Amino acid sequence: MLNPQRSFVRPLLAWHEANGRHQLPWRDPDRSAFDILIAEILLQRTTASAVAGAYLPIIARYPSPEAVVAAHPEAVERRIAPLGLAKRAEFICRSAERLLARHSGDVPHRYEDLLGLHGVGAYTARSVLIHAFDEDIAAVDTNVRRLISRFFDVPPDSDALADLADALAPTQRGSEFQHAMLDFADDVCTARTPQCEACPFRERCRSPVYED
DNA sequence: AAGGCGGGGCT
DNA sequence: AGCCCAGCCTT
């Protein structure tokens, strides 16, 4: 295979600089780790545009685990409900309690500790490590799975896909790379009608999906 | 391994 | 009408 840094990572980062969704509120570099954790939970199976419309009031109300624990659980649920999957309100409440009980109110840096939070699985834990703590790894969600599966022609359900994604994450630019994959998969390498004609990597993609 | 959760946008 | 969305928990 051609050097994937040159054929995939670098062009993707360049595409992202010009076309990325840089304005999404949870990408503000001043966000706290807790704000990022909340965003990642809200983004589970939920479109970025939907979360973007609800995010700022939520973190203004619940900027810390203390604020979450002090709130009425029903009030948290009312704010989450418009996004669907309202059980996530309980996840957030339970996670906030655990942060206070076991982590001094801080978002932990250890992967295993993050997984111990209710509502935090492999994807969300990795996202926090990437965006809050600058780890140069990847988080495989439905978008990243589709993009890598298509470009490198590997089965979508293969275990090797996550390892491949990790290996692609560029030094010092893991967060940017993750955002680049998500934005590109949302805009060009889409699930239903991928914009292969407009894809800058069309000639290098191992499985182009053309419309007729 | 499979089922359920969920409102909203897009085709 | 059906498919999809920055997944995870429960059974």
PDB file of N, CA, C and O (backbone and C1' of nucleotides) in Angstrom, chain A residues 26 43 45 119 121 124 143 146 192, chain C residues 2-10:
ATOM      1  N   TRP A  26     -18.618  22.566  20.494  1.00  0.00           N
ATOM      2  CA  TRP A  26     -17.781  21.752  21.374  1.00  0.00           C
ATOM      3  C   TRP A  26     -16.347  21.657  20.879  1.00  0.00           C
ATOM      4  O   TRP A  26     -15.486  21.117  21.551  1.00  0.00           O
ATOM      5  N   LEU A  43     -23.706  13.341  21.429  1.00  0.00           N
ATOM      6  CA  LEU A  43     -23.513  13.053  20.003  1.00  0.00           C
ATOM      7  C   LEU A  43     -23.725  11.588  19.664  1.00  0.00           C
ATOM      8  O   LEU A  43     -23.752  11.226  18.479  1.00  0.00           O
ATOM      9  N   ARG A  45     -25.247   8.543  18.402  1.00  0.00           N
ATOM     10  CA  ARG A  45     -26.378   8.293  17.500  1.00  0.00           C
ATOM     11  C   ARG A  45     -27.229   9.533  17.266  1.00  0.00           C
ATOM     12  O   ARG A  45     -28.457   9.427  17.112  1.00  0.00           O
ATOM     13  N   GLY A 119     -22.630   5.077  30.384  1.00  0.00           N
ATOM     14  CA  GLY A 119     -22.891   5.774  29.141  1.00  0.00           C
ATOM     15  C   GLY A 119     -21.644   6.067  28.328  1.00  0.00           C
ATOM     16  O   GLY A 119     -21.737   6.638  27.251  1.00  0.00           O
ATOM     17  N   GLY A 121     -18.661   4.338  26.371  1.00  0.00           N
ATOM     18  CA  GLY A 121     -18.084   3.136  25.789  1.00  0.00           C
ATOM     19  C   GLY A 121     -16.782   3.461  25.081  1.00  0.00           C
ATOM     20  O   GLY A 121     -16.199   4.528  25.295  1.00  0.00           O
ATOM     21  N   THR A 124     -16.745   6.867  22.975  1.00  0.00           N
ATOM     22  CA  THR A 124     -16.792   8.092  23.762  1.00  0.00           C
ATOM     23  C   THR A 124     -15.523   8.260  24.590  1.00  0.00           C
ATOM     24  O   THR A 124     -14.973   9.371  24.680  1.00  0.00           O
ATOM     25  N   ASN A 143     -19.203   6.813  11.028  1.00  0.00           N
ATOM     26  CA  ASN A 143     -18.592   7.564   9.927  1.00  0.00           C
ATOM     27  C   ASN A 143     -17.185   7.087   9.614  1.00  0.00           C
ATOM     28  O   ASN A 143     -16.834   6.852   8.463  1.00  0.00           O
ATOM     29  N   ARG A 146     -17.153   3.693   8.021  1.00  0.00           N
ATOM     30  CA  ARG A 146     -17.516   3.726   6.603  1.00  0.00           C
ATOM     31  C   ARG A 146     -16.366   4.273   5.759  1.00  0.00           C
ATOM     32  O   ARG A 146     -16.011   3.714   4.717  1.00  0.00           O
ATOM     33  N   ARG A 192     -25.322   7.237   2.169  1.00  0.00           N
ATOM     34  CA  ARG A 192     -26.272   6.850   1.132  1.00  0.00           C
ATOM     35  C   ARG A 192     -25.829   7.190  -0.277  1.00  0.00           C
ATOM     36  O   ARG A 192     -25.811   6.356  -1.146  1.00  0.00           O
TER      37      ARG A 192
ATOM     38  P    DG C   2     -41.829   1.049   5.149  1.00  0.00           P
ATOM     39  O5'  DG C   2     -40.315   1.516   4.907  1.00  0.00           O
ATOM     40  C5'  DG C   2     -39.839   1.684   3.576  1.00  0.00           C
ATOM     41  C4'  DG C   2     -38.443   2.265   3.623  1.00  0.00           C
ATOM     42  C3'  DG C   2     -37.565   1.678   4.730  1.00  0.00           C
ATOM     43  O3'  DG C   2     -36.324   1.284   4.166  1.00  0.00           O
ATOM     44  C1'  DG C   2     -37.552   4.042   4.834  1.00  0.00           C
ATOM     45  P    DC C   3     -35.261   0.537   5.052  1.00  0.00           P
ATOM     46  O5'  DC C   3     -34.135   1.664   5.161  1.00  0.00           O
ATOM     47  C5'  DC C   3     -33.743   2.364   3.996  1.00  0.00           C
ATOM     48  C4'  DC C   3     -32.775   3.461   4.369  1.00  0.00           C
ATOM     49  C3'  DC C   3     -31.744   3.045   5.424  1.00  0.00           C
ATOM     50  O3'  DC C   3     -30.463   3.452   4.991  1.00  0.00           O
ATOM     51  C1'  DC C   3     -32.870   5.016   6.104  1.00  0.00           C
ATOM     52  P    DC C   4     -29.176   2.846   5.794  1.00  0.00           P
ATOM     53  O5'  DC C   4     -28.771   4.106   6.676  1.00  0.00           O
ATOM     54  C5'  DC C   4     -28.512   5.355   6.042  1.00  0.00           C
ATOM     55  C4'  DC C   4     -28.452   6.433   7.086  1.00  0.00           C
ATOM     56  C3'  DC C   4     -27.558   6.117   8.290  1.00  0.00           C
ATOM     57  O3'  DC C   4     -26.374   6.903   8.199  1.00  0.00           O
ATOM     58  C1'  DC C   4     -29.611   7.192   8.908  1.00  0.00           C
ATOM     59  P    DC C   5     -25.215   6.606   9.264  1.00  0.00           P
ATOM     60  O5'  DC C   5     -25.466   7.780  10.321  1.00  0.00           O
ATOM     61  C5'  DC C   5     -25.525   9.128   9.868  1.00  0.00           C
ATOM     62  C4'  DC C   5     -26.017  10.003  10.999  1.00  0.00           C
ATOM     63  C3'  DC C   5     -25.196   9.917  12.277  1.00  0.00           C
ATOM     64  O3'  DC C   5     -24.799  11.222  12.660  1.00  0.00           O
ATOM     65  C1'  DC C   5     -27.507   9.679  12.751  1.00  0.00           C
ATOM     66  P    DA C   6     -23.362  11.705  12.183  1.00  0.00           P
ATOM     67  O5'  DA C   6     -22.564  10.936  13.310  1.00  0.00           O
ATOM     68  C5'  DA C   6     -21.562  11.580  14.042  1.00  0.00           C
ATOM     69  C4'  DA C   6     -20.949  10.550  14.962  1.00  0.00           C
ATOM     70  C3'  DA C   6     -21.801  10.296  16.199  1.00  0.00           C
ATOM     71  O3'  DA C   6     -21.444   9.040  16.742  1.00  0.00           O
ATOM     72  C1'  DA C   6     -19.845  11.446  16.774  1.00  0.00           C
ATOM     73  P    DG C   7     -22.295   7.697  16.500  1.00  0.00           P
ATOM     74  O5'  DG C   7     -22.476   7.063  17.966  1.00  0.00           O
ATOM     75  C5'  DG C   7     -21.480   6.144  18.477  1.00  0.00           C
ATOM     76  C4'  DG C   7     -21.766   5.948  19.945  1.00  0.00           C
ATOM     77  C3'  DG C   7     -20.964   4.817  20.585  1.00  0.00           C
ATOM     78  O3'  DG C   7     -20.609   5.247  21.889  1.00  0.00           O
ATOM     79  C1'  DG C   7     -23.280   4.297  20.644  1.00  0.00           C
ATOM     80  P    DC C   8     -19.788   4.311  22.892  1.00  0.00           P
ATOM     81  O5'  DC C   8     -20.933   3.723  23.820  1.00  0.00           O
ATOM     82  C5'  DC C   8     -21.753   4.615  24.574  1.00  0.00           C
ATOM     83  C4'  DC C   8     -22.859   3.837  25.240  1.00  0.00           C
ATOM     84  C3'  DC C   8     -22.368   2.621  26.020  1.00  0.00           C
ATOM     85  O3'  DC C   8     -22.562   2.832  27.403  1.00  0.00           O
ATOM     86  C1'  DC C   8     -24.302   2.126  24.669  1.00  0.00           C
ATOM     87  P    DC C   9     -22.301   1.742  28.488  1.00  0.00           P
ATOM     88  O5'  DC C   9     -23.761   1.120  28.656  1.00  0.00           O
ATOM     89  C5'  DC C   9     -24.849   1.986  28.980  1.00  0.00           C
ATOM     90  C4'  DC C   9     -26.114   1.170  29.139  1.00  0.00           C
ATOM     91  C3'  DC C   9     -25.970  -0.024  30.074  1.00  0.00           C
ATOM     92  O3'  DC C   9     -27.035  -0.039  31.001  1.00  0.00           O
ATOM     93  C1'  DC C   9     -26.792  -0.730  27.949  1.00  0.00           C
ATOM     94  P    DT C  10     -27.125  -1.178  32.093  1.00  0.00           P
ATOM     95  O5'  DT C  10     -28.125  -2.240  31.440  1.00  0.00           O
ATOM     96  C5'  DT C  10     -29.393  -1.804  30.961  1.00  0.00           C
ATOM     97  C4'  DT C  10     -30.135  -2.944  30.291  1.00  0.00           C
ATOM     98  C3'  DT C  10     -30.208  -4.240  31.114  1.00  0.00           C
ATOM     99  O3'  DT C  10     -31.563  -4.652  31.171  1.00  0.00           O
ATOM    100  C1'  DT C  10     -29.477  -4.683  28.904  1.00  0.00           C
TER     101       DT C  10
END
